[in-house]
Each structure stands twice: as C-alpha cells, then as structure tokens.
C-alpha cells in the first residue's frame, strides 16, 4: 500500500484507540469515529486481565500473539499514560489459577509442563500450598498454578489515555456517528455515516462485533464477527484484599487498589442483547462465593455487560482487505482485545506506514474467511 496520510479508524474501543494513537504518533492524520462514546462497546465490560497462558492453554497462534503483545505492555501503558496525561492502574502481580476437581488439577499439571518447556516461571501448588498462597480460598480448592508474568490493567482508563494521547498527536475524535458504508472513490476512501460522510485515503475497521454491519463496496459476505455476551460484577471488598487475579473454571476475580473487586465473566451466545440478567448475576455470585467465601460479605456495586467480538476460529482478524485497497481490519479479538491491543496497533502501523508485513499476520489474515 502507498503510505496513507489520512486514515479513518472506525470504532473507539480499546483496539481502535490503540491503532489511532499508534498511527497518529507515527505522523499520520487520523480521524477516529464511533457511534458511542469512547470504550463503550466490549471494552466497558473488560476486567483487564492480561493472561496469555490461561486464555491459550496450548501451543497455538493465539498463544504466540498474546505472549508477544504482553511483552509490549509495559511500554504501551507508559506511553499512553505519558502522552495522554491519564494515570492507568496496571499490575503484573501474576495469576493464581485454582483447581477444584481432579480433572482440573491434571489440566494445571499439563499447563505447568508447557510453561516449563517454554521457561516461563510458574509454580504448581498442592492443596496446602494453594491455601498458603491465598488464605481466603474456599474448601473446594485442591491445588493451583501461579503464573507470575500475568497481570491486569484498568481497561477504561487505558482507553481514555489512548484517546487523549492520540488527540495530542493530532487525531480527531468524531462521536455519535454511525458508520454505514465504506466505498472507494477516485483512489480515496469514503465513509458514509448517518450524519454525513468522511474522506480519507485509508480506513481501519475496528468496530468489534458491529464490524459486519458496515457495508463495504464489492464485499458480499461481511467479516464473520459475532457478539458473545460477557457480564461482570463489581463488588466492594471488605478486609484483606486478594493478592492477585484469582481464577477458577467458573469465574475470575480481579482485586483493585481502591478496594473493589471485579468478578468476570459470563460467556453467552445472546445475539446483540446487551442486558445484564438475573441468571448471569446469580451464576457469577455463586461462582465467586464458592471460590472465595468472603465474597458473601462484599458490597454490591453493580453489574456490567459487553459484547465480545468472536470469530469462527477464535482468532482476531488483522490485516489488509483483499477486496478493497487501503482497507485494513482490526477486529474479532474475542476475549483478548485489551491484551492484544498493543500488538494489533504495532502490526497495523508497520503494515500501513512502513510496508512491513509481519509473518504473524498470516494467521490472522482476513482472507482466511474469503474475499473480505
Ligand atoms: N478476557 C476475559 C473475558 O473475556 O472474559
């Protein structure tokens, strides 16, 4: 692609904001457009857990992508925070993955083997050791695996920092505009919205599970991204906080500096229904109280919901369109939008501004789903 200078990024979730910041700081002129305020899609319900070795439990392209992105995270947060002037809570205190059945314990042993083959520091814990590591665990805990490299970040603050940082580098944020169509016209790209059109010479589609709803000239089958609902609870903890992100097969718990605890998350095929539900809240409360009984004494601050953008193979869609010149995809990040944001931004900016095509892009190419 000839180096584009005017780039329109569709979608102001964490991925779109990371891409906008990276392009703007490397000198492109960027417009970031969304119907909703910044970070109000899947990002609003993210607990911000950064855990490649839990999200991808075996050797896979997802593992490779998430590990590489986690390696970028220190610099990514520091730069967004410094450029944007927004403090971003971020901790690399590890995860404790708790087993409550023999089958889960066997899976943790297999995971420990994989980590040891990769020289990743991890500690396999028996019943007594896991309780010593986290004294607040319930009686059901029979063992655990501690992975030190993992962490968590305040996804909302990070997204706000990225937008502020992008704007400091000249990007424009255009809110309350629903993008309807992307067309090519005389070498330019025209974005039709419900309130007028925008023109640039390249576009990045980063609209999460709404990406398939944007019509694109010449493309009959849209990018296959579907919504997978995630509900999340926000609790006010009392007493000693949990030491780190604590995970079970039914929920994960994220302890924040301000004494609150996030409990994530349901995984539901509910179409575009963005409601929190009684069933979702009850399942998460049960799971949290079984894992750490002290959760019964917590205050209830609220429930959040977001629609994760999932693809048929659970891998994101990142890279150039085969059907429309100067259209790039950055969508379908499913459970790992926050974790994969820095790598997505870097790979796209390298491809768009420096013509550098990273070999990793082949696994996430839009063309695996046809002529997109
Ligand atoms: N990243 C965890 C989740 O999507 O629930």
Coordinates of C-alpha atoms and ligand atoms in Angstrom, one line a residue:
X1 CA 0.0 0.0 0.0
X2 CA 1.3 3.5 -0.8
X3 CA 1.9 5.3 2.6
X4 CA -1.5 6.7 3.5
X5 CA -1.6 10.0 5.3
X6 CA -5.3 10.5 6.1
X7 CA -6.6 7.4 7.9
X8 CA -10.1 6.9 9.3
X9 CA -10.4 4.4 12.2
X10 CA -13.9 3.1 12.7
X11 CA -14.5 2.1 16.3
X12 CA -13.4 3.7 19.6
X13 CA -12.9 0.6 21.7
X14 CA -9.5 -0.2 23.1
X15 CA -8.3 -1.7 19.8
X16 CA -9.4 1.3 17.7
X17 CA -8.0 3.8 20.2
X18 CA -4.6 1.9 20.3
X19 CA -4.5 1.9 16.5
X20 CA -5.4 5.6 16.3
X21 CA -2.7 6.5 18.8
X22 CA 0.0 4.5 17.1
X23 CA -0.8 5.9 13.7
X24 CA -1.0 9.4 14.9
X25 CA 2.2 9.3 16.9
X26 CA 4.0 8.0 13.8
X27 CA 2.8 11.0 11.9
X28 CA -0.5 10.0 10.1
X29 CA -3.5 12.3 10.2
X30 CA -6.2 10.3 11.9
X31 CA -10.0 10.5 12.4
X32 CA -11.5 8.1 15.0
X33 CA -15.2 7.6 14.5
X34 CA -17.8 5.8 16.6
X35 CA -21.5 6.0 17.3
X36 CA -20.9 5.5 21.1
X37 CA -18.6 7.3 23.5
X38 CA -15.1 6.0 23.8
X39 CA -14.8 2.5 25.2
X40 CA -18.5 1.7 25.4
X41 CA -18.5 -1.5 23.4
X42 CA -16.8 -4.7 24.6
X43 CA -14.2 -2.6 26.4
X44 CA -16.6 -1.3 29.0
X45 CA -17.1 -4.8 30.5
X46 CA -13.4 -5.8 30.4
X47 CA -11.8 -6.7 33.7
X48 CA -8.5 -6.0 32.0
X49 CA -6.9 -9.4 32.8
X50 CA -3.6 -10.0 30.9
X51 CA -3.2 -13.7 31.0
X52 CA -1.9 -15.4 27.8
X53 CA -1.2 -18.7 29.4
X54 CA -4.8 -19.0 30.7
X55 CA -6.5 -17.7 27.6
X56 CA -4.5 -20.0 25.3
X57 CA -3.7 -23.2 27.2
X58 CA -1.8 -24.9 24.4
X59 CA 0.6 -24.1 21.7
X60 CA -1.4 -22.1 19.1
X61 CA -1.3 -18.9 17.1
X62 CA -3.3 -17.2 19.8
X63 CA -0.6 -18.1 22.4
X64 CA 2.1 -16.6 20.2
X65 CA 0.1 -13.4 19.6
X66 CA -0.9 -12.9 23.2
X67 CA 2.6 -13.5 24.6
X68 CA 4.2 -11.1 22.1
X69 CA 1.6 -8.5 23.0
X70 CA 2.1 -8.9 26.7
X71 CA 5.8 -8.2 26.2
X72 CA 4.8 -4.8 24.7
X73 CA 2.5 -3.9 27.6
X74 CA 4.9 -2.0 30.0
X75 CA 5.9 0.4 27.2
X76 CA 2.3 0.6 25.9
X77 CA 0.8 1.7 29.2
X78 CA 3.7 4.0 30.0
X79 CA 3.4 5.7 26.6
X80 CA -0.4 6.0 26.6
X81 CA -0.3 7.4 30.2
X82 CA 2.5 9.9 29.5
X83 CA 1.2 11.0 26.1
X84 CA -2.4 11.2 27.3
X85 CA -1.7 12.6 30.8
X86 CA -4.0 9.9 32.3
X87 CA -2.9 7.6 35.2
X88 CA -3.5 4.0 34.3
X89 CA -3.6 1.4 37.1
X90 CA -1.5 -1.6 35.9
X91 CA -0.1 -4.5 37.8
X92 CA 2.0 -7.5 36.9
X93 CA 1.3 -9.5 40.1
X94 CA 0.5 -12.8 38.4
X95 CA -2.5 -15.0 38.4
X96 CA -3.5 -17.9 40.6
X97 CA -5.4 -20.5 38.6
X98 CA -7.3 -22.7 41.1
X99 CA -8.4 -26.3 40.6
X100 CA -11.4 -27.7 42.4
X101 CA -11.6 -31.2 40.7
X102 CA -9.0 -33.9 39.8
X103 CA -9.6 -33.2 36.1
X104 CA -8.8 -29.5 36.6
X105 CA -5.7 -30.4 38.6
X106 CA -4.5 -32.7 35.7
X107 CA -5.1 -29.8 33.3
X108 CA -3.0 -27.5 35.5
X109 CA -0.2 -30.1 35.6
X110 CA -0.2 -30.2 31.8
X111 CA -0.2 -26.4 31.7
X112 CA 2.8 -26.4 34.1
X113 CA 4.7 -28.7 31.8
X114 CA 4.0 -26.5 28.8
X115 CA 5.3 -23.5 30.8
X116 CA 8.4 -25.3 31.9
X117 CA 9.2 -26.2 28.3
X118 CA 8.9 -22.5 27.5
X119 CA 11.0 -21.5 30.5
X120 CA 8.1 -19.4 31.9
X121 CA 8.2 -19.1 35.7
X122 CA 5.2 -20.8 37.2
X123 CA 4.6 -22.7 40.5
X124 CA 2.3 -25.7 40.8
X125 CA 0.7 -25.8 44.2
X126 CA -0.9 -28.6 46.1
X127 CA -3.9 -28.2 48.5
X128 CA -1.9 -26.8 51.4
X129 CA 0.3 -24.7 49.3
X130 CA -2.5 -23.1 47.3
X131 CA -4.2 -22.1 50.6
X132 CA -1.0 -20.7 51.9
X133 CA -0.7 -18.7 48.8
X134 CA -4.2 -17.3 49.0
X135 CA -5.7 -17.9 52.5
X136 CA -9.1 -16.7 51.5
X137 CA -9.8 -19.6 49.2
X138 CA -12.8 -21.9 50.0
X139 CA -12.6 -25.6 50.9
X140 CA -13.2 -26.6 47.3
X141 CA -9.6 -25.6 46.3
X142 CA -7.4 -28.7 45.8
X143 CA -4.5 -27.0 44.1
X144 CA -3.4 -24.3 41.8
X145 CA -0.9 -22.8 39.4
X146 CA 0.7 -19.4 39.9
X147 CA 1.9 -17.7 36.8
X148 CA 4.0 -14.7 37.7
X149 CA 4.1 -12.9 34.3
X150 CA 0.4 -12.2 34.2
X151 CA -1.3 -9.1 35.3
X152 CA -4.2 -6.7 34.9
X153 CA -4.8 -3.2 33.7
X154 CA -7.7 -0.7 34.1
X155 CA -9.1 -1.0 30.6
X156 CA -11.4 2.0 30.8
X157 CA -8.5 4.3 32.0
X158 CA -6.2 2.9 29.4
X159 CA -8.7 3.5 26.6
X160 CA -9.2 7.1 27.8
X161 CA -5.4 7.6 28.0
X162 CA -5.0 6.3 24.4
X163 CA -7.6 8.7 23.0
X164 CA -6.1 11.6 24.9
X165 CA -2.7 10.6 23.6
X166 CA -4.0 10.2 20.0
X167 CA -5.5 13.6 20.2
X168 CA -2.3 15.1 21.5
X169 CA -0.7 13.8 18.3
X170 CA -3.4 15.5 16.3
X171 CA -6.1 12.8 15.9
X172 CA -9.7 13.9 15.8
X173 CA -12.4 12.0 17.7
X174 CA -15.8 12.0 16.0
X175 CA -18.5 10.7 18.2
X176 CA -22.2 10.0 17.6
X177 CA -21.8 8.9 14.0
X178 CA -22.9 5.5 12.9
X179 CA -20.8 4.3 10.0
X180 CA -23.0 2.7 7.4
X181 CA -20.8 2.1 4.3
X182 CA -17.2 2.1 3.1
X183 CA -16.7 3.0 -0.6
X184 CA -13.7 3.6 -2.8
X185 CA -13.9 6.7 -5.0
X186 CA -11.1 8.1 -7.3
X187 CA -8.4 6.5 -5.2
X188 CA -9.9 7.8 -1.9
X189 CA -12.0 6.0 0.7
X190 CA -15.4 7.5 1.6
X191 CA -17.1 6.6 4.8
X192 CA -20.8 7.2 4.8
X193 CA -22.3 7.8 8.2
X194 CA -25.8 8.7 9.4
X195 CA -24.6 12.3 9.7
X196 CA -22.6 12.9 6.5
X197 CA -19.5 11.4 5.0
X198 CA -15.8 11.4 5.8
X199 CA -13.0 11.0 3.2
X200 CA -9.5 9.7 3.7
X201 CA -7.0 7.5 1.8
X202 CA -7.2 4.5 4.1
X203 CA -9.5 3.1 6.7
X204 CA -9.2 0.7 9.6
X205 CA -12.3 -1.3 10.6
X206 CA -12.1 -1.8 14.3
X207 CA -15.8 -1.9 15.2
X208 CA -15.8 -5.1 17.3
X209 CA -18.9 -7.2 16.9
X210 CA -20.5 -4.4 14.9
X211 CA -17.9 -4.7 12.1
X212 CA -20.0 -7.0 10.0
X213 CA -22.8 -4.4 10.0
X214 CA -20.7 -1.9 8.0
X215 CA -21.4 -2.4 4.2
X216 CA -18.3 -2.4 2.1
X217 CA -18.4 -1.9 -1.7
X218 CA -17.5 -5.1 -3.5
X219 CA -17.8 -7.3 -0.5
X220 CA -20.9 -9.5 -0.3
X221 CA -20.1 -11.7 2.8
X222 CA -19.1 -9.4 5.7
X223 CA -16.4 -10.3 8.2
X224 CA -17.8 -13.1 10.3
X225 CA -17.7 -11.5 13.7
X226 CA -20.5 -12.3 16.2
X227 CA -21.3 -11.0 19.6
X228 CA -20.6 -13.1 22.7
X229 CA -22.0 -11.5 25.8
X230 CA -19.9 -11.1 28.9
X231 CA -21.4 -10.0 32.2
X232 CA -19.2 -8.8 35.0
X233 CA -19.9 -7.9 38.7
X234 CA -18.4 -5.0 40.6
X235 CA -18.1 -5.6 44.3
X236 CA -16.8 -3.6 47.3
X237 CA -14.5 -5.9 49.2
X238 CA -14.1 -5.8 52.9
X239 CA -11.0 -6.8 54.8
X240 CA -7.8 -8.2 53.4
X241 CA -7.7 -7.9 49.6
X242 CA -6.9 -10.9 47.4
X243 CA -3.2 -11.0 46.5
X244 CA -3.6 -11.3 42.8
X245 CA -6.0 -12.2 40.0
X246 CA -7.7 -15.5 41.1
X247 CA -9.1 -17.7 38.5
X248 CA -11.4 -20.8 38.5
X249 CA -13.2 -22.6 35.7
X250 CA -16.3 -20.6 36.7
X251 CA -15.1 -17.1 37.2
X252 CA -12.1 -14.8 37.8
X253 CA -11.6 -12.2 40.5
X254 CA -9.6 -9.0 40.0
X255 CA -8.6 -7.0 43.1
X256 CA -8.3 -3.3 42.5
X257 CA -6.2 -0.8 44.6
X258 CA -9.4 1.1 45.6
X259 CA -10.7 -2.0 47.4
X260 CA -13.2 -3.1 44.8
X261 CA -13.3 -6.5 43.1
X262 CA -14.4 -7.3 39.6
X263 CA -15.9 -10.8 39.0
X264 CA -15.9 -12.0 35.4
X265 CA -17.4 -13.1 33.3
X266 CA -20.2 -14.9 31.6
X267 CA -19.8 -16.3 28.1
X268 CA -23.1 -16.2 26.4
X269 CA -24.4 -16.5 22.8
X270 CA -27.2 -13.9 23.2
X271 CA -27.0 -12.0 19.9
X272 CA -26.9 -8.3 20.3
X273 CA -28.8 -8.4 23.6
X274 CA -26.7 -6.1 25.8
X275 CA -28.6 -6.6 29.1
X276 CA -27.3 -7.8 32.4
X277 CA -29.5 -10.7 33.5
X278 CA -30.6 -12.3 36.8
X279 CA -29.1 -15.6 35.7
X280 CA -25.8 -14.0 34.8
X281 CA -25.5 -12.1 38.0
X282 CA -26.6 -15.2 40.1
X283 CA -24.1 -17.5 38.3
X284 CA -21.2 -15.1 38.9
X285 CA -22.2 -14.5 42.6
X286 CA -22.3 -18.3 43.2
X287 CA -19.0 -18.9 41.5
X288 CA -17.3 -16.1 43.3
X289 CA -18.6 -17.1 46.7
X290 CA -17.6 -20.8 46.1
X291 CA -14.1 -19.7 45.2
X292 CA -13.7 -17.2 48.0
X293 CA -16.4 -17.4 50.6
X294 CA -15.6 -13.9 51.9
X295 CA -17.4 -12.6 48.8
X296 CA -20.7 -13.1 50.7
X297 CA -19.7 -10.1 52.8
X298 CA -18.9 -7.8 49.9
X299 CA -21.0 -4.8 48.9
X300 CA -22.7 -5.0 45.6
X301 CA -21.7 -2.0 43.4
X302 CA -23.3 -3.2 40.1
X303 CA -23.2 -5.4 37.0
X304 CA -21.7 -4.5 33.7
X305 CA -22.1 -6.1 30.3
X306 CA -20.2 -6.1 27.0
X307 CA -20.4 -8.0 23.7
X308 CA -17.1 -9.6 22.8
X309 CA -16.3 -9.8 19.1
X310 CA -15.8 -13.6 18.3
X311 CA -14.8 -15.2 15.0
X312 CA -15.3 -18.8 13.9
X313 CA -11.8 -19.8 14.8
X314 CA -11.5 -17.5 17.9
X315 CA -8.6 -15.6 16.3
X316 CA -8.7 -11.9 15.5
X317 CA -8.9 -10.5 12.0
X318 CA -6.0 -8.2 11.5
X319 CA -4.6 -7.0 8.1
X320 CA -5.4 -5.8 4.7
X321 CA -8.6 -6.4 2.7
X322 CA -8.2 -8.4 -0.5
X323 CA -11.3 -6.8 -2.0
X324 CA -10.8 -3.1 -1.2
X325 CA -7.4 -1.3 -1.5
X326 CA -6.5 0.6 1.7
X327 CA -9.0 -1.1 3.9
X328 CA -7.5 -2.8 7.0
X329 CA -9.2 -4.9 9.5
X330 CA -8.5 -4.9 13.3
X331 CA -11.4 -6.8 14.7
X332 CA -12.6 -10.1 16.2
X333 CA -10.4 -10.0 19.2
X334 CA -12.9 -12.0 21.2
X335 CA -11.7 -12.4 24.9
X336 CA -8.4 -10.6 24.3
X337 CA -9.0 -7.1 22.9
X338 CA -7.2 -5.4 25.8
X339 CA -4.3 -7.9 25.8
X340 CA -3.8 -7.8 22.0
X341 CA -4.3 -4.0 21.6
X342 CA -0.5 -3.1 21.6
X343 CA 0.4 -5.8 19.1
X344 CA -2.5 -5.0 16.8
X345 CA -1.6 -1.4 16.8
X346 CA 2.0 -2.1 16.1
X347 CA 1.4 -4.6 13.3
X348 CA -1.1 -2.4 11.6
X349 CA 1.0 0.8 11.8
X350 CA 4.0 -1.2 10.5
X351 CA 2.0 -2.5 7.6
X352 CA 0.3 0.8 6.7
X353 CA 3.0 3.3 7.2
X354 CA 6.2 1.3 6.7
X355 CA 5.1 -1.5 4.3
X356 CA 6.4 -4.0 6.9
X357 CA 4.3 -7.2 6.9
X358 CA 5.0 -9.2 10.0
X359 CA 4.9 -13.0 9.4
X360 CA 2.4 -13.3 12.4
X361 CA -0.2 -11.5 10.2
X362 CA -0.7 -14.7 8.1
X363 CA -2.5 -16.5 11.0
X364 CA -4.9 -13.6 11.4
X365 CA -5.4 -12.6 7.8
X366 CA -8.9 -11.6 6.8
X367 CA -8.5 -13.7 3.6
X368 CA -9.0 -16.9 5.7
X369 CA -12.7 -16.0 5.6
X370 CA -12.8 -15.4 1.8
X371 CA -12.6 -12.2 -0.3
X372 CA -13.0 -9.7 2.5
Ligands
LIG1 N1 -10.8 -11.8 28.8 C1 -11.7 -12.4 29.6 C2 -13.1 -12.4 29.1 O1 -13.3 -12.0 28.0 O2 -13.9 -12.7 29.9

